[in-house]
Coordinates of C-alpha atoms and ligand atoms in Angstrom, one line a residue:
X9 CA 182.6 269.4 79.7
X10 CA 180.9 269.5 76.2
X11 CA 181.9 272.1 74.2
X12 CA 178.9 274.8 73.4
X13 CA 179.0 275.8 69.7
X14 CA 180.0 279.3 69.0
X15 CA 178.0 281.8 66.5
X16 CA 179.2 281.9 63.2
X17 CA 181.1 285.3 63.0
X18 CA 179.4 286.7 59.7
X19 CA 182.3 289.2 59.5
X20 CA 185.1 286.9 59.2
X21 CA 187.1 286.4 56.2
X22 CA 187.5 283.6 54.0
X23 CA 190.2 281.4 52.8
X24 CA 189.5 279.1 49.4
X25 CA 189.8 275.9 49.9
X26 CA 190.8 273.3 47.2
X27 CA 188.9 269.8 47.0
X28 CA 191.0 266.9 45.3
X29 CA 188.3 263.9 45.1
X30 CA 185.5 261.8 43.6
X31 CA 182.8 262.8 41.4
X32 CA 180.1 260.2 41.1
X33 CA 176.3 260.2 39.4
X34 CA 174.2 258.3 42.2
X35 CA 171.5 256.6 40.4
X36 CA 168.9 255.4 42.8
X37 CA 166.1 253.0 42.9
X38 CA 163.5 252.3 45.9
X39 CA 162.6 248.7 46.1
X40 CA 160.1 246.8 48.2
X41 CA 162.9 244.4 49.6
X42 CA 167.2 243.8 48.0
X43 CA 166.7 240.8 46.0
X44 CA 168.1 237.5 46.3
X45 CA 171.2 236.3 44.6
X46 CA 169.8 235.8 40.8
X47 CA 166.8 237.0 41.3
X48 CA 164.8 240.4 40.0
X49 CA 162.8 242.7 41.9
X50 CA 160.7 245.6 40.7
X51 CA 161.5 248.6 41.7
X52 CA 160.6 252.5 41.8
X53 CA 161.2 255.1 39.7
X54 CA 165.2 256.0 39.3
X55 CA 166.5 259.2 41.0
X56 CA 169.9 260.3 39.2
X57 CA 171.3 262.4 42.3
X58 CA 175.1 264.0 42.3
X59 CA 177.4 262.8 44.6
X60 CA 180.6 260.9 45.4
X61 CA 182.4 262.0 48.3
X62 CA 184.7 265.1 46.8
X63 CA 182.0 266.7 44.6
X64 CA 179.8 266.7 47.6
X65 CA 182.5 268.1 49.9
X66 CA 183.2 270.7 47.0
X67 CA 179.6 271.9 47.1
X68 CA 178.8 271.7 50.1
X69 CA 182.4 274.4 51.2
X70 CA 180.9 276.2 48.5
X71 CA 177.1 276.6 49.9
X72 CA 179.1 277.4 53.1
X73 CA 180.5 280.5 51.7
X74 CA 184.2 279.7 50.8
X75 CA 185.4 280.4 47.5
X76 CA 186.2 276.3 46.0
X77 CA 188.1 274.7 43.6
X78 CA 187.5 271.0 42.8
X79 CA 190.1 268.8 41.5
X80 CA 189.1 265.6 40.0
X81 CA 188.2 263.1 36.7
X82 CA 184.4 262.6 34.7
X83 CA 184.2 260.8 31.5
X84 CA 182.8 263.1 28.6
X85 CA 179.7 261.2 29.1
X86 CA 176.4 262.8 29.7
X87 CA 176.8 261.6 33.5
X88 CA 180.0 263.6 33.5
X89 CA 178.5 266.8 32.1
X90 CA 175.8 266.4 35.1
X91 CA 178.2 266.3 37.3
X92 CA 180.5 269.5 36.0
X93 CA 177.0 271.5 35.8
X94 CA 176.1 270.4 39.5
X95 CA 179.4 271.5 40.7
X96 CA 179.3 275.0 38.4
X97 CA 175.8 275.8 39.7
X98 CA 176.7 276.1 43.1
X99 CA 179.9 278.4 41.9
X100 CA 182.6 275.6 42.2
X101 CA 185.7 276.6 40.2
X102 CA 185.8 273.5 37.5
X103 CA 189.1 274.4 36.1
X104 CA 190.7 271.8 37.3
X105 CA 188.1 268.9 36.5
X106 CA 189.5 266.6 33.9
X107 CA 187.3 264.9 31.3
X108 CA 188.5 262.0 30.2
X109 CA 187.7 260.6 26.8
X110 CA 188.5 257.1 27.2
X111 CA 186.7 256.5 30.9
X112 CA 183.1 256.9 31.9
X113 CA 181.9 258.8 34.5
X114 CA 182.4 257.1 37.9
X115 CA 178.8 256.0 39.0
X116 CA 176.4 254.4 42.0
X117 CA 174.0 252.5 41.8
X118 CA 172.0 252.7 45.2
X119 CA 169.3 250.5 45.8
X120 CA 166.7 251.1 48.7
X121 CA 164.7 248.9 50.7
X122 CA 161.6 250.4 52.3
X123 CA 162.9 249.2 55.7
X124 CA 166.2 252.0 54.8
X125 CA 168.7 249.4 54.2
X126 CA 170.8 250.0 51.1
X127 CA 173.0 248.2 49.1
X128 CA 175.6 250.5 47.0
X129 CA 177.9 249.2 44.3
X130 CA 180.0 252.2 43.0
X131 CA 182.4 252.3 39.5
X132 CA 184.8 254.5 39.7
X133 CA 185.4 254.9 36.1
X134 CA 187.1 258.1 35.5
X135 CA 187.9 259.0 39.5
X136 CA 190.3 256.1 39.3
X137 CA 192.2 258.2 36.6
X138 CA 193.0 260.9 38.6
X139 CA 196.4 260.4 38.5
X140 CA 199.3 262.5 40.7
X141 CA 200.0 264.2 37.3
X142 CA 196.8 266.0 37.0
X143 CA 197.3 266.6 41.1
X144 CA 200.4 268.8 39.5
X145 CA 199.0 270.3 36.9
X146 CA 196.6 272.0 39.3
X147 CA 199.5 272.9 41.0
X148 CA 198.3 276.8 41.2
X149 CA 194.9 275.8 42.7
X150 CA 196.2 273.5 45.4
X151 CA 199.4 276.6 45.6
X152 CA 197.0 279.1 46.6
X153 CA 194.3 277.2 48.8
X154 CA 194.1 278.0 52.3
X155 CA 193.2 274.3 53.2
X156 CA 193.1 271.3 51.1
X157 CA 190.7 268.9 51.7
X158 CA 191.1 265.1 50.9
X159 CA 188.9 261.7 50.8
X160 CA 190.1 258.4 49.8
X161 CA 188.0 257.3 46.5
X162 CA 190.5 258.5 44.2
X163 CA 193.5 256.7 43.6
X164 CA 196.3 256.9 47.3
X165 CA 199.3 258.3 45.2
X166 CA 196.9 261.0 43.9
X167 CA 196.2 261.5 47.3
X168 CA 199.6 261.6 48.2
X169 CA 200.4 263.8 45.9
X170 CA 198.1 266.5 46.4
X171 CA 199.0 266.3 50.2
X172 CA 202.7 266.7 49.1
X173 CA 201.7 269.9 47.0
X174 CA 199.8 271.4 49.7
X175 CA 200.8 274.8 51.1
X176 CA 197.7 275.5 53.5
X177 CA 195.9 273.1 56.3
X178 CA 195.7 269.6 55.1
X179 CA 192.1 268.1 56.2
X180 CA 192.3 264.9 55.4
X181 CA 188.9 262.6 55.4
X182 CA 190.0 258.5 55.3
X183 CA 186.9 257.5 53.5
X184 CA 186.1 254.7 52.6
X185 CA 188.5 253.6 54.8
X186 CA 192.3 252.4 53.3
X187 CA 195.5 252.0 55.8
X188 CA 197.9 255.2 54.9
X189 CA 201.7 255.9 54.5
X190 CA 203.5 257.6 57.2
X191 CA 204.1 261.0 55.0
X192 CA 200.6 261.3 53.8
X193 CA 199.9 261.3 57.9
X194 CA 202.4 263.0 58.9
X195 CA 201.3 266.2 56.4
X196 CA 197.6 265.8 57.9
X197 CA 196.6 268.6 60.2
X198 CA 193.1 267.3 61.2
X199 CA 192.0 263.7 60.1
X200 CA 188.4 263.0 60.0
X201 CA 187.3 259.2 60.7
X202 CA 184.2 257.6 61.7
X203 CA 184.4 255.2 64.2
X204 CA 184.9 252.1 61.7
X205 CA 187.5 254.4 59.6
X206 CA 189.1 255.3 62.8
X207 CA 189.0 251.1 63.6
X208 CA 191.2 250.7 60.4
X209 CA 193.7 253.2 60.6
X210 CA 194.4 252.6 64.4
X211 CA 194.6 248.4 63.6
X212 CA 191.7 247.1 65.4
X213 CA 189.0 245.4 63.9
X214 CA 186.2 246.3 66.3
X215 CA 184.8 249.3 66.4
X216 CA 185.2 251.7 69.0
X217 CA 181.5 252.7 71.2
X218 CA 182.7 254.6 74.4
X219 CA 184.6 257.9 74.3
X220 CA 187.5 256.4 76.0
X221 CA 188.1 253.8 72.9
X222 CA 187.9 256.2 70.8
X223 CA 190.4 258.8 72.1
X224 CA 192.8 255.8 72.9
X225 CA 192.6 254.7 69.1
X226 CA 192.9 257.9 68.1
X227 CA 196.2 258.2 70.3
X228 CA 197.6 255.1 68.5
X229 CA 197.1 257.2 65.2
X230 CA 200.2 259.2 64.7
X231 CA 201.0 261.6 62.5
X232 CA 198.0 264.2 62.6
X233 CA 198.5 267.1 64.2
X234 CA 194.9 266.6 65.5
X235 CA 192.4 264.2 65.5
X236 CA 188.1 264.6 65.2
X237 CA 186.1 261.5 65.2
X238 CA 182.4 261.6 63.7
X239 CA 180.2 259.5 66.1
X240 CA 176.6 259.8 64.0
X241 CA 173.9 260.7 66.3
X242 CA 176.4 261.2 69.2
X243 CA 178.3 264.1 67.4
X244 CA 182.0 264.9 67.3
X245 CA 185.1 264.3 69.2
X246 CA 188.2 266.5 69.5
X247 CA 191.3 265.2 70.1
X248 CA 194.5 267.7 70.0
X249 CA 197.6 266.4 71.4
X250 CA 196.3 265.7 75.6
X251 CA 192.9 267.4 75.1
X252 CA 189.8 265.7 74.4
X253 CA 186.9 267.7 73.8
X254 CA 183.1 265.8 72.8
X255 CA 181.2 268.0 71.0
X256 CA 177.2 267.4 71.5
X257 CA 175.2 266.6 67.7
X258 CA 172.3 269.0 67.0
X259 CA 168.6 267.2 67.7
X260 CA 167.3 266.9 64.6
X261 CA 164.4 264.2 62.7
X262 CA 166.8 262.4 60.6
X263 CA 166.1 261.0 57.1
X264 CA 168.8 260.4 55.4
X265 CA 173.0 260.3 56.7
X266 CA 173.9 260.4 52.6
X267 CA 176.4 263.0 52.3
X268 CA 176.2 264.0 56.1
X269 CA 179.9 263.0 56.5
X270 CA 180.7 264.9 53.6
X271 CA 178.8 268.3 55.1
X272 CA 181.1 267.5 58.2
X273 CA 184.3 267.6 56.3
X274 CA 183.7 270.7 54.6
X275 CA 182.1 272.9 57.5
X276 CA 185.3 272.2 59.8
X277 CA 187.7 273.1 57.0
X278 CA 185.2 276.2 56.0
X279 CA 185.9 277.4 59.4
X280 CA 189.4 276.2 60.0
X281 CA 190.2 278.5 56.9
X282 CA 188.1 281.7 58.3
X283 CA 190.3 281.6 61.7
X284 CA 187.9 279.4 64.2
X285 CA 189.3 277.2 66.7
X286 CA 188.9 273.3 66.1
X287 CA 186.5 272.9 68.8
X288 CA 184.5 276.0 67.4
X289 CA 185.1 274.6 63.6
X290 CA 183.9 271.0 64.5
X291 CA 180.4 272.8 66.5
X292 CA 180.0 274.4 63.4
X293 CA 180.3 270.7 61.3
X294 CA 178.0 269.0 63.9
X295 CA 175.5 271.9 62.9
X296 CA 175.7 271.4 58.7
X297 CA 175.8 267.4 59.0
X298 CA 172.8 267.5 61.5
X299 CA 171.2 269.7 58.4
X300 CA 172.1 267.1 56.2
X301 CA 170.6 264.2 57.9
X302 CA 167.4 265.9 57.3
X303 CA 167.1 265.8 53.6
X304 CA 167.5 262.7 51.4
X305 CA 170.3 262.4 49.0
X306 CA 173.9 263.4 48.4
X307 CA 174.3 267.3 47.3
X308 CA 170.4 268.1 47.4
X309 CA 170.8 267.5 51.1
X310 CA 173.5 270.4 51.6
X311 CA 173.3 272.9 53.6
X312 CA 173.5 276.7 53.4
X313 CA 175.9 279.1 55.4
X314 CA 172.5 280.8 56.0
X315 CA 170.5 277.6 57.0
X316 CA 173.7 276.8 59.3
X317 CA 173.7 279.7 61.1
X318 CA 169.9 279.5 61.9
X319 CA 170.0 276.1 62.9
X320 CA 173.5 277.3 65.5
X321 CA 170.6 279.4 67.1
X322 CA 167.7 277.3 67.1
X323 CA 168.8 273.7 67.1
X324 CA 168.8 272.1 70.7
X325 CA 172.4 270.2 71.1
X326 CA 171.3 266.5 72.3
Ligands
LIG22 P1 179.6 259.0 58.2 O1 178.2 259.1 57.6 O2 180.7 259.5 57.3 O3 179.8 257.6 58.7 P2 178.7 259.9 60.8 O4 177.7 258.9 60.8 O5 179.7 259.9 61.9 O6 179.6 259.9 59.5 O7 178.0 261.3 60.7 C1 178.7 262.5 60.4 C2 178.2 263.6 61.3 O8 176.8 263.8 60.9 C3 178.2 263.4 62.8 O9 179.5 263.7 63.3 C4 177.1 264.3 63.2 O10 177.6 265.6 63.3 C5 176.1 264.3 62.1 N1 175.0 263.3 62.3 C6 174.9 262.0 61.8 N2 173.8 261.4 62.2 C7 173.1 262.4 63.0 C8 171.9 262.4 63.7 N3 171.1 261.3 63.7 N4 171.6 263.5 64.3 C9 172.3 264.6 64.4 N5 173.5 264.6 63.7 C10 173.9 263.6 63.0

């Protein structure tokens, strides 16, 4: 049976959670149709939007109500500034955000066609000089973190590394998706995948569509202590050690999926770190990324703890 999504418990304390990830400026233009190869096509005006995958999963713990530290690398560029102020505004501890004076910012440039198809390209510039050292030097912020929470667009041994200093639940996001070494699984509590992530990492290259694919490729994964799979417009899927629990997506009219994977992460960790069960933490996620498909862009489209827990009461589950 599908699992029914519990109240958030307003009372409950909680932990911080630390963010090691990517920081990127999303600079994006709405075009009539992607142009051909060598040729130009006119386009909108440009929307510069913050974004890249740890930034947004660092805002959007924060909006949640969790007391965050981000970890990462911007150049000293104005795009870097942007990004520091984003973060700061919504109360993320920037402490240990490096700017780095020889790299710019990490940037993409998203382009739009009015049927919704996008193309992306993304420069990592400075994320990609996030290197395990800085992971130690932020050795009291990962030290004291409840959970840590991970994604893959800054550089694996960084990853690995911040893993390794963990103390707290490792969440672990594989995105984009990028095969991993034994030890950086095997010091994952909960890994997040999509279905084409979970494709990757369980060594098959087509994706998974019925529920029993994806619980057998997410049997094949091992290492994790558990396992949830985000499924889009079908929701969640919990897999801990022999049970498999689906977890219904809130009906909502959405817009945009920018950042709604990102929302995911950090609502399941929020609520791992404040006590909840995983089954409880991942109702709670389907709830903020459902949020976030209704708002275009990357951290614009965040949701609050507040706008969560209205949505937990009015918000049919599909
Ligand atoms: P990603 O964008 O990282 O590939 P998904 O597409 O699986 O991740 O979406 C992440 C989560 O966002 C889903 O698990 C679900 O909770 C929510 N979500 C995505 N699309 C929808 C939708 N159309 N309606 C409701 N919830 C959605």
């Amino acid at each position: 049976m599908a699992h029914q999504a519990a109240p958030d418990d307003r009372d409950a304390p909680f932990g911080a959670v630390a963010v090691v990830g990517s920081a990127n400026l999303d600079i994006v233009v709405g075009v009539p149709r992607h142009p051909r190869l060598g040729e130009t096509v006119i386009g909108g005006d440009h929307a510069q939007v913050p974004g890249g995958k740890g930034a947004n999963q660092a805002v959007a713990a924060a909006r949640l109500g969790a007391p965050t530290a981000f970890v990462g690398r911007v150049g000293t560029d104005d795009p870097g500034q942007a990004l520091t102020r984003a973060l700061t505004a919504d109360g993320v501890d920037v402490t240990a955000l490096g700017a780095d004076p020889d790299a710019p910012s990490g940037i993409a440039l998203i382009v739009v066609a009015e049927d919704g198809e996008n193309t992306i390209v993304v420069s990592p510039g400075a994320n990609s000089r996030l290197e395990p050292r800085h992971v130690e030097a932020a050795g009291v912020v990962l030290a004291e973190a409840t959970a840590l929470l991970v994604q893959l667009e800054v550089p694996l041994d960084t990853v690995a590394a911040a893993v390794a200093a963990a103390r707290g639940t490792v969440v672990l996001n594989p995105a984009p998706a990028a095969d991993l070494p034994a030890e950086v699984l095997a010091r994952t509590d909960v890994l997040v995948p999509n279905r084409s992530e979970l494709a990757l990492l369980a060594g098959v290259e087509q994706e998974p569509t019925a529920t029993e694919e994806v619980v057998a490729l997410a049997r094949r994964i091992e290492g994790p202590r558990a396992i949830v799979v985000t499924l889009g417009a079908d929701g969640s899927l919990v897999v801990e050690g022999e049970t498999v629990t689906p977890i219904p997506a809130r009906s909502v009219d959405a817009v945009d999926a920018t950042a709604a994977g990102d929302a995911f992460c950090a609502a399941l960790t929020v609520r791992l770190v404040a006590g909840a069960s995983l089954t409880d933490a991942a109702a709670y996620a389907n709830t903020a990324a459902a949020l976030a498909t209704t708002r275009h862009g990357a951290q614009p489209s965040l949701p609050t703890r507040d706008e969560v827990v209205a949505a937990l009461v009015h918000l049919e589950e599909t």
